[in-house]
PDB file of N, CA, C and O and ligand atoms in Angstrom:
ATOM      1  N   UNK A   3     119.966 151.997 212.308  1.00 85.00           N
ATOM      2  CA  UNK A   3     120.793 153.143 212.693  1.00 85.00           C
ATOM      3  C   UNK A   3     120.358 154.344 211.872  1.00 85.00           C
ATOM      4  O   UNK A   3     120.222 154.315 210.649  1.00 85.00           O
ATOM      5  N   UNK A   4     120.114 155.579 212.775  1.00 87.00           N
ATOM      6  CA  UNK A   4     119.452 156.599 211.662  1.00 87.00           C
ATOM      7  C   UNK A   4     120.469 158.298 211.997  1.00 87.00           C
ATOM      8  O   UNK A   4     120.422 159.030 212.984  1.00 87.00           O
ATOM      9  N   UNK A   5     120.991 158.378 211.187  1.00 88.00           N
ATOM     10  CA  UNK A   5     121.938 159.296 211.572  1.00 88.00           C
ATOM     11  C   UNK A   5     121.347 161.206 210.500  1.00 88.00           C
ATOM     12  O   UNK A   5     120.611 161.287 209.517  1.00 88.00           O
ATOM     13  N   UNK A   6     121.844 162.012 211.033  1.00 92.00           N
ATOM     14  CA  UNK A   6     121.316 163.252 210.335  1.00 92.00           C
ATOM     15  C   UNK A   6     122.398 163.998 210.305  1.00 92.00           C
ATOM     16  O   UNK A   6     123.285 164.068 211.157  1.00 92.00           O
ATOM     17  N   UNK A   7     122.286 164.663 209.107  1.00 93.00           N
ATOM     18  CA  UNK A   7     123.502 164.920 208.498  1.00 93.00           C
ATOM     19  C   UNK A   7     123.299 166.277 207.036  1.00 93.00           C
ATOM     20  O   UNK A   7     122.551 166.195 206.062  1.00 93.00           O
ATOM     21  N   UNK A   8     124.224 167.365 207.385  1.00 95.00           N
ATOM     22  CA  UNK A   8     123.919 168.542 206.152  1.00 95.00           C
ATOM     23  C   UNK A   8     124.409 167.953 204.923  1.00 95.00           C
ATOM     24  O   UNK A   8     124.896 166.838 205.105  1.00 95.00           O
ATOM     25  N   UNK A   9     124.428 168.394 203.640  1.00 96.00           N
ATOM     26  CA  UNK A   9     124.729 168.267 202.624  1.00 96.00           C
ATOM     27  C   UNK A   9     125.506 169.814 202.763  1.00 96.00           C
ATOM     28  O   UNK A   9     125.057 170.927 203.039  1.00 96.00           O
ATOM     29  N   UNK A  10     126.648 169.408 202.492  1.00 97.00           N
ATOM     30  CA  UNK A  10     128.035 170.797 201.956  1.00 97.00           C
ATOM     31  C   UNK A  10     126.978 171.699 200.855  1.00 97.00           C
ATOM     32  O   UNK A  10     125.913 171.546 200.259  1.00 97.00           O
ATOM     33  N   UNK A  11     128.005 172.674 201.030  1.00 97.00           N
ATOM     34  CA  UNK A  11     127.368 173.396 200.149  1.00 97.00           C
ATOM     35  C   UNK A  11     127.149 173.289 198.620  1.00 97.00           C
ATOM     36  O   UNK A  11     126.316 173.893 197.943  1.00 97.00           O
ATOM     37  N   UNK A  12     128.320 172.156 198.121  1.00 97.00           N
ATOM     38  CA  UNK A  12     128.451 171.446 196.904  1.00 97.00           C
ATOM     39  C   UNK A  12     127.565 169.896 196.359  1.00 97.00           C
ATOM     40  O   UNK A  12     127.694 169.220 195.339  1.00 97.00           O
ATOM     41  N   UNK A  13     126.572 169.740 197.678  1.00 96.00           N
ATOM     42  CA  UNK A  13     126.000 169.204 197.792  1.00 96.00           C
ATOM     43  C   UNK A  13     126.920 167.506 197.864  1.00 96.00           C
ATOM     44  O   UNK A  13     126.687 166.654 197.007  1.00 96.00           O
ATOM     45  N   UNK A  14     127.855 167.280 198.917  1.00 95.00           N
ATOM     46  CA  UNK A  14     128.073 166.548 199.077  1.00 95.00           C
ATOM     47  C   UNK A  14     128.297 166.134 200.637  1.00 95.00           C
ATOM     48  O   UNK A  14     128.212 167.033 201.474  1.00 95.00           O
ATOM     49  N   UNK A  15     128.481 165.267 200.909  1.00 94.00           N
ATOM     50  CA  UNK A  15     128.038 164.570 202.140  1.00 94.00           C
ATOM     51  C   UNK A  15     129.219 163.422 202.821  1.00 94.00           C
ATOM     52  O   UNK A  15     129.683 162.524 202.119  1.00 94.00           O
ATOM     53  N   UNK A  16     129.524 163.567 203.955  1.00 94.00           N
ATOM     54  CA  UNK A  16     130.283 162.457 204.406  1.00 94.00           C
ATOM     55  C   UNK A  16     129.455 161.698 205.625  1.00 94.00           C
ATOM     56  O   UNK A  16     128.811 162.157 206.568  1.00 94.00           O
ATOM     57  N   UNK A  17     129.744 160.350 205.211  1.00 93.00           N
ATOM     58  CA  UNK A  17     129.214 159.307 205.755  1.00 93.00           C
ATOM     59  C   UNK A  17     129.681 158.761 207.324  1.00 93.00           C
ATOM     60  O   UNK A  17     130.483 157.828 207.292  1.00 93.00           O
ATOM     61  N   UNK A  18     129.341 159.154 208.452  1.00 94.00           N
ATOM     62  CA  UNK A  18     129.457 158.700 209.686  1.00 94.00           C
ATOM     63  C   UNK A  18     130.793 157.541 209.697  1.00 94.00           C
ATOM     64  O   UNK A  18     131.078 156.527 209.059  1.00 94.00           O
ATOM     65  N   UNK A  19     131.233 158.115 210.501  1.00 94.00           N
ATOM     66  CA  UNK A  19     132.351 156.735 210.456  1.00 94.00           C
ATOM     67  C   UNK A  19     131.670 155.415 211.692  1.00 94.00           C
ATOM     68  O   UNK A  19     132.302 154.382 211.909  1.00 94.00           O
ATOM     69  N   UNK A  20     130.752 155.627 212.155  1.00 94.00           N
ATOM     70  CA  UNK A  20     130.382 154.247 212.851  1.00 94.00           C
ATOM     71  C   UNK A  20     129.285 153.551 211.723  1.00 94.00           C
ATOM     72  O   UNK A  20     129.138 152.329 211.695  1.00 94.00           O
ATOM     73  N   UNK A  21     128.589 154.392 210.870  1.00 93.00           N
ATOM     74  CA  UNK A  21     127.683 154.231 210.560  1.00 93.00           C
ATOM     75  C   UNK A  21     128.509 153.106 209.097  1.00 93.00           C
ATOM     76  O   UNK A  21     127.997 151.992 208.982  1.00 93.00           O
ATOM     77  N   UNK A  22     129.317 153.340 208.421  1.00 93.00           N
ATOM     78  CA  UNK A  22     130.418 152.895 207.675  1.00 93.00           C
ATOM     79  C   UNK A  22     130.854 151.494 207.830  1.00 93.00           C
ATOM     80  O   UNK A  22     130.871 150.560 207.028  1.00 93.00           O
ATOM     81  N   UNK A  23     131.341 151.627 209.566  1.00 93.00           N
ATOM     82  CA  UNK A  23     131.857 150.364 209.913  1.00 93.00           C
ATOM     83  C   UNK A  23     130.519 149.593 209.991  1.00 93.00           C
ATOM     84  O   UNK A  23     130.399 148.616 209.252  1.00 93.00           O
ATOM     85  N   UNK A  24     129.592 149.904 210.739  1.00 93.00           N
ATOM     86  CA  UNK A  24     128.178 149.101 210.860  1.00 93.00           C
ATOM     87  C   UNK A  24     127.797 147.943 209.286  1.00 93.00           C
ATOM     88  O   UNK A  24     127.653 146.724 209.199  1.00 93.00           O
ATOM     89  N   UNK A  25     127.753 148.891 208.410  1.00 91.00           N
ATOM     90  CA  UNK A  25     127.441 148.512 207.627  1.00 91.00           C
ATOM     91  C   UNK A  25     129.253 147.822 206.164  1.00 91.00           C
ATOM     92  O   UNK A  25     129.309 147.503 204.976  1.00 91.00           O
ATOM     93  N   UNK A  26     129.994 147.911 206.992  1.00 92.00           N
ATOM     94  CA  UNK A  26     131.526 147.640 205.900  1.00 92.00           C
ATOM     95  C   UNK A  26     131.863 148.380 204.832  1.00 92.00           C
ATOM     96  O   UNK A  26     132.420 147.925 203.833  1.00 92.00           O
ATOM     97  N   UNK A  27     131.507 149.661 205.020  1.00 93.00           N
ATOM     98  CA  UNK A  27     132.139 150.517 204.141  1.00 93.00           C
ATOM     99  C   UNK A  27     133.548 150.996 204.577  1.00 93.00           C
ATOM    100  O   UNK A  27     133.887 151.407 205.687  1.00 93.00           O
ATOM    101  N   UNK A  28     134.236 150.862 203.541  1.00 93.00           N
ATOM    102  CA  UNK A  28     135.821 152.223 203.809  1.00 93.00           C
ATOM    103  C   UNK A  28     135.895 153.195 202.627  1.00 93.00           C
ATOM    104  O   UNK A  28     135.369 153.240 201.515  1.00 93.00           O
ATOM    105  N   UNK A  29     136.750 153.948 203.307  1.00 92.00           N
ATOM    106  CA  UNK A  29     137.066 155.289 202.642  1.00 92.00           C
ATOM    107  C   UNK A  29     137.525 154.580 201.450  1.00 92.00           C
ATOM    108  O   UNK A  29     138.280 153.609 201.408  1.00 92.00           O
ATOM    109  N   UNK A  30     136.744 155.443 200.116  1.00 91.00           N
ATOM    110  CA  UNK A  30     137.721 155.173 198.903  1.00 91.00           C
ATOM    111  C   UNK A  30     136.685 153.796 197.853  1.00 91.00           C
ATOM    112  O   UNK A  30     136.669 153.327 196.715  1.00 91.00           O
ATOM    113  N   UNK A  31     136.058 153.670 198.989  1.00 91.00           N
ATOM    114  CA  UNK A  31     135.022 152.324 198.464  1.00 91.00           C
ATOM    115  C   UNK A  31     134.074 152.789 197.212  1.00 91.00           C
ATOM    116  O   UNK A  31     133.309 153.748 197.312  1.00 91.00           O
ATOM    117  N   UNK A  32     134.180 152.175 196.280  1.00 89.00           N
ATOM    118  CA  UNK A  32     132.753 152.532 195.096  1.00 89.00           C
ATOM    119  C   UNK A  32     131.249 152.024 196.084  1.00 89.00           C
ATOM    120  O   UNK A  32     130.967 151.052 196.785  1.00 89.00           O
ATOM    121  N   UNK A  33     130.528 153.333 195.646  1.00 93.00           N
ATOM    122  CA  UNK A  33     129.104 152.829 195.982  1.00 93.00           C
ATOM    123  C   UNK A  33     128.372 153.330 194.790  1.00 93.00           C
ATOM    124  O   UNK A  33     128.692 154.161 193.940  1.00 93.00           O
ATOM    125  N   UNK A  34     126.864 152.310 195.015  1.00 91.00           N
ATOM    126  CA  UNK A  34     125.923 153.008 193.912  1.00 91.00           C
ATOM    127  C   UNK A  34     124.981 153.978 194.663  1.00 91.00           C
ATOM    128  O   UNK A  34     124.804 154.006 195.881  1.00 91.00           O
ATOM    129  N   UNK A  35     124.529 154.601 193.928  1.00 94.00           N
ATOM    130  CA  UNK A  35     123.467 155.754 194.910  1.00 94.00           C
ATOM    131  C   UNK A  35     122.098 155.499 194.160  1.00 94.00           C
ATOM    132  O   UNK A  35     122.091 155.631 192.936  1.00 94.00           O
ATOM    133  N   UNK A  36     121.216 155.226 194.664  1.00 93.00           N
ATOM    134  CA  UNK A  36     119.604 155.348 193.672  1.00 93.00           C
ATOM    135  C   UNK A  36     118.710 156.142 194.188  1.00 93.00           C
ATOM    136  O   UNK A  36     118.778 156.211 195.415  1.00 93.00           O
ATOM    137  N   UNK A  37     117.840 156.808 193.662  1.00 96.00           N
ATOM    138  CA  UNK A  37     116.974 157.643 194.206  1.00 96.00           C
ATOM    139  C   UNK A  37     115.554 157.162 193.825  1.00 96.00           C
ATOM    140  O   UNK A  37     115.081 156.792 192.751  1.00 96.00           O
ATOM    141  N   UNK A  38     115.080 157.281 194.954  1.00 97.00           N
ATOM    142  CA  UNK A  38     113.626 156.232 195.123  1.00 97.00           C
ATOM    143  C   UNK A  38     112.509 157.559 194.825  1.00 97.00           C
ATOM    144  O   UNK A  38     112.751 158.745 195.052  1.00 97.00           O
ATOM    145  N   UNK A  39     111.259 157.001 194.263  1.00 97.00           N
ATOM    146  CA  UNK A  39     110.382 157.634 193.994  1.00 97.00           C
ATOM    147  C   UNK A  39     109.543 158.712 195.011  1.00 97.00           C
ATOM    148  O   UNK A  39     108.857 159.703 194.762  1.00 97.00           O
ATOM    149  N   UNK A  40     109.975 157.960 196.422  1.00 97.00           N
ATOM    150  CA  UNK A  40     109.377 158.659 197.897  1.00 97.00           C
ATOM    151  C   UNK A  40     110.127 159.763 198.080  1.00 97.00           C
ATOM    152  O   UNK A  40     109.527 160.687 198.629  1.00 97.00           O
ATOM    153  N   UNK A  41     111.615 160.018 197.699  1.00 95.00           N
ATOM    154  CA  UNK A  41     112.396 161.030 198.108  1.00 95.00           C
ATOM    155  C   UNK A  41     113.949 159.917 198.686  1.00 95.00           C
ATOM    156  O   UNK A  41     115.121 160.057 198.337  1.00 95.00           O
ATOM    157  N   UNK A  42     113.584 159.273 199.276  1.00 95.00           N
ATOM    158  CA  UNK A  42     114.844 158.529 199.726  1.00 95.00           C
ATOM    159  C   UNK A  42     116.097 158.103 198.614  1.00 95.00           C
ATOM    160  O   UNK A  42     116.040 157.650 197.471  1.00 95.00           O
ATOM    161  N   UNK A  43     116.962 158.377 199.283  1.00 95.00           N
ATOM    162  CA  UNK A  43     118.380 158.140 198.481  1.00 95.00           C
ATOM    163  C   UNK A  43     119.196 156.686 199.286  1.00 95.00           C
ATOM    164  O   UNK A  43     119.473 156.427 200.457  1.00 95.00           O
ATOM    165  N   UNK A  44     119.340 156.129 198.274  1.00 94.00           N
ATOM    166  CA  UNK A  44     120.606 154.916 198.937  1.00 94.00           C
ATOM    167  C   UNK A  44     121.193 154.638 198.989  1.00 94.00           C
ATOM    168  O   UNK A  44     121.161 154.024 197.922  1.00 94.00           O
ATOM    169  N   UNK A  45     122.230 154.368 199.453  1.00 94.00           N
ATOM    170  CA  UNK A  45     123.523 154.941 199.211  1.00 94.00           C
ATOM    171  C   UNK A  45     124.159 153.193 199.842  1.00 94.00           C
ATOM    172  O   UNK A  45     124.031 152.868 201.023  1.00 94.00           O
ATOM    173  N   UNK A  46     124.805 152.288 198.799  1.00 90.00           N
ATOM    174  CA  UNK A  46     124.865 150.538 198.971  1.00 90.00           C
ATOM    175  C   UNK A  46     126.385 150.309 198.330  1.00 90.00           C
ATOM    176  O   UNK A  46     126.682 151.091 197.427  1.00 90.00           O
ATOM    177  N   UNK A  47     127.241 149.449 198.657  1.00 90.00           N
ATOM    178  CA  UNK A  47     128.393 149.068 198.261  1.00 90.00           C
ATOM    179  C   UNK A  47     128.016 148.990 196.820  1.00 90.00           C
ATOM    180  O   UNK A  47     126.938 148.498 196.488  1.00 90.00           O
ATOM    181  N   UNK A  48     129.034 149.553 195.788  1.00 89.00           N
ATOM    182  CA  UNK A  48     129.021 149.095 194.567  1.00 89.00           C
ATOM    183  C   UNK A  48     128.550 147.860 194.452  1.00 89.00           C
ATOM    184  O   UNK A  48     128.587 147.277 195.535  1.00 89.00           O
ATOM    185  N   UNK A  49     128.003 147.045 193.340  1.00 90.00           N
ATOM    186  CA  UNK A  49     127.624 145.959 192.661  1.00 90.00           C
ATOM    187  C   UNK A  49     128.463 145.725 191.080  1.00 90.00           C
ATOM    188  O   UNK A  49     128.826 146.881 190.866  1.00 90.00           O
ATOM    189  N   UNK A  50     128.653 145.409 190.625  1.00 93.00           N
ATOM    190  CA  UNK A  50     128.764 145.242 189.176  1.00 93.00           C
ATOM    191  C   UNK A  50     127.309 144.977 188.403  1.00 93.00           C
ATOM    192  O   UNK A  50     126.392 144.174 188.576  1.00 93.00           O
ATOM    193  N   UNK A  51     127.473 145.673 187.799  1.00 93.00           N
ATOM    194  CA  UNK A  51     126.175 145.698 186.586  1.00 93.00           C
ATOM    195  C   UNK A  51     126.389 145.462 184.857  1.00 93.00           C
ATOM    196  O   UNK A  51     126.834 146.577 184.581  1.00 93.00           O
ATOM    197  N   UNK A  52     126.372 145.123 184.260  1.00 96.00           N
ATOM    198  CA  UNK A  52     126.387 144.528 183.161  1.00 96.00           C
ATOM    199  C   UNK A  52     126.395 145.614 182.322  1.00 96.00           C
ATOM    200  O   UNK A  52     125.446 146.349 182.593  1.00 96.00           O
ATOM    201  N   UNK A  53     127.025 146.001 181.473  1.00 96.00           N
ATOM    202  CA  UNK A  53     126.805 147.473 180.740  1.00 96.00           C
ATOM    203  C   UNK A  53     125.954 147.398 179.843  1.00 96.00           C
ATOM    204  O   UNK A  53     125.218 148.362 179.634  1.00 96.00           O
ATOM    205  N   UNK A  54     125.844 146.111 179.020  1.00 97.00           N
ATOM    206  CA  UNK A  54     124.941 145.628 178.094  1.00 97.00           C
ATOM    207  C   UNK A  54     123.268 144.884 178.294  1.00 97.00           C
ATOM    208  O   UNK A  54     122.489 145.168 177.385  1.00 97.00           O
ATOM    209  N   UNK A  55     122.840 144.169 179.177  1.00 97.00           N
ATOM    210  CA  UNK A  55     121.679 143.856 179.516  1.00 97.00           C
ATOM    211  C   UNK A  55     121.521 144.300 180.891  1.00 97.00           C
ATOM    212  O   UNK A  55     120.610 143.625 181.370  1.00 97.00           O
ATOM    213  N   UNK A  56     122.000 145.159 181.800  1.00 95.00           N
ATOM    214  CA  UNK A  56     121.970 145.386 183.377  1.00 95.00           C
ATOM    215  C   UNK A  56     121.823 144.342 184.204  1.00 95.00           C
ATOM    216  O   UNK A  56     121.177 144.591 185.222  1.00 95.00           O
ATOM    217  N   UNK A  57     122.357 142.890 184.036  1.00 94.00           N
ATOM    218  CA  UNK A  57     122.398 141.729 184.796  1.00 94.00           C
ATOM    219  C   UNK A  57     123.648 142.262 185.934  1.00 94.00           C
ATOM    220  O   UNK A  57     124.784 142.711 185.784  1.00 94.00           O
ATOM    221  N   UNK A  58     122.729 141.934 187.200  1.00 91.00           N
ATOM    222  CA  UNK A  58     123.695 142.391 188.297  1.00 91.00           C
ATOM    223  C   UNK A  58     124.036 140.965 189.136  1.00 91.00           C
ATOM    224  O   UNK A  58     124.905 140.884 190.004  1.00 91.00           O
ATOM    225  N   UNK A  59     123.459 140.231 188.839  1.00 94.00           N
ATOM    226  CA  UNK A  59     123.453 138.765 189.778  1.00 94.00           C
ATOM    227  C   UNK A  59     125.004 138.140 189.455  1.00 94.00           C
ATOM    228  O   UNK A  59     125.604 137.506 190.322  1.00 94.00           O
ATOM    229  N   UNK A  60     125.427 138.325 188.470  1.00 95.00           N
ATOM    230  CA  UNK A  60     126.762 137.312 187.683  1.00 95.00           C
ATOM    231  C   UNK A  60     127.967 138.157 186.928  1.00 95.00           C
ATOM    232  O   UNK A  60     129.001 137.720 186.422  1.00 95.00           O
ATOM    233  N   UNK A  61     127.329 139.956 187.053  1.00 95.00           N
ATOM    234  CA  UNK A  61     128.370 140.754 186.488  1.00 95.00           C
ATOM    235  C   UNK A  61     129.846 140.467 187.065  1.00 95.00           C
ATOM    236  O   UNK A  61     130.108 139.988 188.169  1.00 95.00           O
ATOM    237  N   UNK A  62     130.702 140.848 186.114  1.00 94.00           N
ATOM    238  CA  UNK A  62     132.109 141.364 186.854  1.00 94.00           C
ATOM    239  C   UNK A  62     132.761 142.310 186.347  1.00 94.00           C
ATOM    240  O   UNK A  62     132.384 142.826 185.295  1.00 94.00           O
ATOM    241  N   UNK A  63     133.750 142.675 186.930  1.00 91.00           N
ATOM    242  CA  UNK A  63     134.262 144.057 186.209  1.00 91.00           C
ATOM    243  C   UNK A  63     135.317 143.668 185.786  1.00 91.00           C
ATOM    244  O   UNK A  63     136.137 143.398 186.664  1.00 91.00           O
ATOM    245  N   UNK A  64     135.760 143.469 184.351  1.00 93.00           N
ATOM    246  CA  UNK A  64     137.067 143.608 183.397  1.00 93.00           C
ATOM    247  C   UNK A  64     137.792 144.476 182.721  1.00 93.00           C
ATOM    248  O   UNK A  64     137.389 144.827 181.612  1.00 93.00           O
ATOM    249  N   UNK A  65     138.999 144.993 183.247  1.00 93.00           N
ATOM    250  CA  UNK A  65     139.225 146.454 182.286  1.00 93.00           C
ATOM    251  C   UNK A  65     138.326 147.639 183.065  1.00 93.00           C
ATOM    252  O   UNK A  65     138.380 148.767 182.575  1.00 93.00           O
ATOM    253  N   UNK A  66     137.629 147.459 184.078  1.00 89.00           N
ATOM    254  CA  UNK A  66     137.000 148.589 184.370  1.00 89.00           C
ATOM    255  C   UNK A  66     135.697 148.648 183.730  1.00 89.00           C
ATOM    256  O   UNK A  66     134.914 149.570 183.956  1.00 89.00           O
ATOM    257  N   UNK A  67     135.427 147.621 182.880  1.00 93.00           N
ATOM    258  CA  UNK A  67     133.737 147.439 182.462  1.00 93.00           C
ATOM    259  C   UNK A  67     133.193 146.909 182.792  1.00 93.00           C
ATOM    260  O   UNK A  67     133.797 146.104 183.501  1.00 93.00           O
ATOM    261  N   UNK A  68     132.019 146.716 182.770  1.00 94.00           N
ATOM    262  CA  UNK A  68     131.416 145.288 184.085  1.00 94.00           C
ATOM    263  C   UNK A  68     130.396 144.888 183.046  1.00 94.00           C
ATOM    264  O   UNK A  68     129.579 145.578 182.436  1.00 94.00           O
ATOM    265  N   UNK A  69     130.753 143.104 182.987  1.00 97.00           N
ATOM    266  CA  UNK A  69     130.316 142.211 182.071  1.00 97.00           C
ATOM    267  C   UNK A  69     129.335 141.194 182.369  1.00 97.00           C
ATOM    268  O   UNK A  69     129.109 141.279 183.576  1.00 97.00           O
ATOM    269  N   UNK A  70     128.792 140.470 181.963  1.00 97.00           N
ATOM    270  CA  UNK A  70     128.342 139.589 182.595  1.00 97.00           C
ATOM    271  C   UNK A  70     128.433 138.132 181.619  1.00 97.00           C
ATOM    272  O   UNK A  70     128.569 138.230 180.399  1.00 97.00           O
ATOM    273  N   UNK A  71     128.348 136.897 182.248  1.00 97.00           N
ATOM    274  CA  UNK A  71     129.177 135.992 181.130  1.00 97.00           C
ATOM    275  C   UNK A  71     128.647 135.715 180.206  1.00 97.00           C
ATOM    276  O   UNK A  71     129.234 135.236 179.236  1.00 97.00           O
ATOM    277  N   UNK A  72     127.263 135.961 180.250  1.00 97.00           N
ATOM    278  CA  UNK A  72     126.205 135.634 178.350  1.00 97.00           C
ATOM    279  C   UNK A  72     126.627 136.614 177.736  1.00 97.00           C
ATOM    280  O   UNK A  72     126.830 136.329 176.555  1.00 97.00           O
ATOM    281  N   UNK A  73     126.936 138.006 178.077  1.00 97.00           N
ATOM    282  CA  UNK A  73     127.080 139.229 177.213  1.00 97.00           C
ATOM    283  C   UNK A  73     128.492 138.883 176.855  1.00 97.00           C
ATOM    284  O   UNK A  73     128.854 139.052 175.691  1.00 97.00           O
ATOM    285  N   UNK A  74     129.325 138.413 177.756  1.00 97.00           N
ATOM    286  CA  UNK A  74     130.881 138.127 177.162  1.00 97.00           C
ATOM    287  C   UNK A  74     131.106 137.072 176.337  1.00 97.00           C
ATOM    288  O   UNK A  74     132.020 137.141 175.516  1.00 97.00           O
ATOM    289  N   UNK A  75     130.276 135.904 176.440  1.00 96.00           N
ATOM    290  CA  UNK A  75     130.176 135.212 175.519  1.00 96.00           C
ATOM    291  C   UNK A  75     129.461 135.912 173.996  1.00 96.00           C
ATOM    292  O   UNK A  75     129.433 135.217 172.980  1.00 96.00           O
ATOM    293  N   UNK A  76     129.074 136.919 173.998  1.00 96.00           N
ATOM    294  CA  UNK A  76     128.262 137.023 172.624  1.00 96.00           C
ATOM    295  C   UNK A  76     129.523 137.903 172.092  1.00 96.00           C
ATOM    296  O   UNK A  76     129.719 138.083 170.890  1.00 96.00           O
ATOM    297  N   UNK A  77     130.270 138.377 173.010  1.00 95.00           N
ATOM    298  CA  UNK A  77     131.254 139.922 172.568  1.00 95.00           C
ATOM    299  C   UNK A  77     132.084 138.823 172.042  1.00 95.00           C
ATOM    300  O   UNK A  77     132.455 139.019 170.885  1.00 95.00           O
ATOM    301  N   UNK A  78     132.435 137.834 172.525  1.00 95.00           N
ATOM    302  CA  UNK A  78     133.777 137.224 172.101  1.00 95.00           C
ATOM    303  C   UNK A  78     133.301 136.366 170.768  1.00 95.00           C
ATOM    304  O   UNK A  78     134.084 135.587 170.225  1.00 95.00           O
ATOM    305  N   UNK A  79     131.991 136.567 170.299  1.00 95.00           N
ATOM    306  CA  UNK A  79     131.759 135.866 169.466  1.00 95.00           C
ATOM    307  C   UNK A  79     131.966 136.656 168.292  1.00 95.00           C
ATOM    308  O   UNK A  79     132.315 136.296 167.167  1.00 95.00           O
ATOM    309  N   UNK A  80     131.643 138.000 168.820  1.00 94.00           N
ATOM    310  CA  UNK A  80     131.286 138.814 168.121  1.00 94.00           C
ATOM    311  C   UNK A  80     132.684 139.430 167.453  1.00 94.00           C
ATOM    312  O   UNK A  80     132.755 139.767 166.271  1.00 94.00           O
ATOM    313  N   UNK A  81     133.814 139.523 168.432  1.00 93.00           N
ATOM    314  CA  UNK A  81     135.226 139.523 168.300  1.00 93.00           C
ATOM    315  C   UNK A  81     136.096 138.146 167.442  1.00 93.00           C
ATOM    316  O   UNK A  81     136.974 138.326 166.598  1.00 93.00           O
ATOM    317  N   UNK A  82     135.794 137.337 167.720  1.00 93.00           N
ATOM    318  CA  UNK A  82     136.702 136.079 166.972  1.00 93.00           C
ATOM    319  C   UNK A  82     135.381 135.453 165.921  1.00 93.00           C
ATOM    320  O   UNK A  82     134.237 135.085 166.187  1.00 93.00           O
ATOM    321  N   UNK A  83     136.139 135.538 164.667  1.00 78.00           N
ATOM    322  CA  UNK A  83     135.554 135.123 163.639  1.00 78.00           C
ATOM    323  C   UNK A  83     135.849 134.077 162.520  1.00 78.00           C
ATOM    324  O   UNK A  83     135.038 133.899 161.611  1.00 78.00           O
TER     325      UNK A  83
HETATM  326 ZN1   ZN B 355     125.053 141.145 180.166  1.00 83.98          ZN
END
């Protein structure tokens, strides 16, 4: 699906509402955005990412931080003494 679309003058952008459902986005949803070396931007449902080693396979988000369980195991080690 290839849709075309201005950027506001604030340089922001709203996302097709078929194009949304196609892919399971809703309003209000976290996404990540990356910008590729060609020029392309991507714009993908949030992930959790690890704040400490960037492990995205096993992250989760606690408190609003996103952990992953070797790094939480070392914090809690690092916490209880
Ligand atoms: Zn980690």
């Amino acid at each position: 699906m290839l849709k075309s679309k201005r950027l506001t003058s604030k340089r922001g952008i709203t996302l097709p509402k078929d194009l949304c459902e196609y892919v399971g986005l809703s309003g209000g949803e976290a996404v990540d955005i990356t910008a590729q070396s060609d020029g392309s931007v991507i714009i993908r449902k949030h992930t959790p990412v690890c704040r400490f080693c960037g492990d995205r396979s096993s992250a989760q988000t606690y408190h609003g931080i996103d952990i992953c369980p070797s790094c939480a195991d070392k914090l809690r080690n690092e916490v209880i003494k």
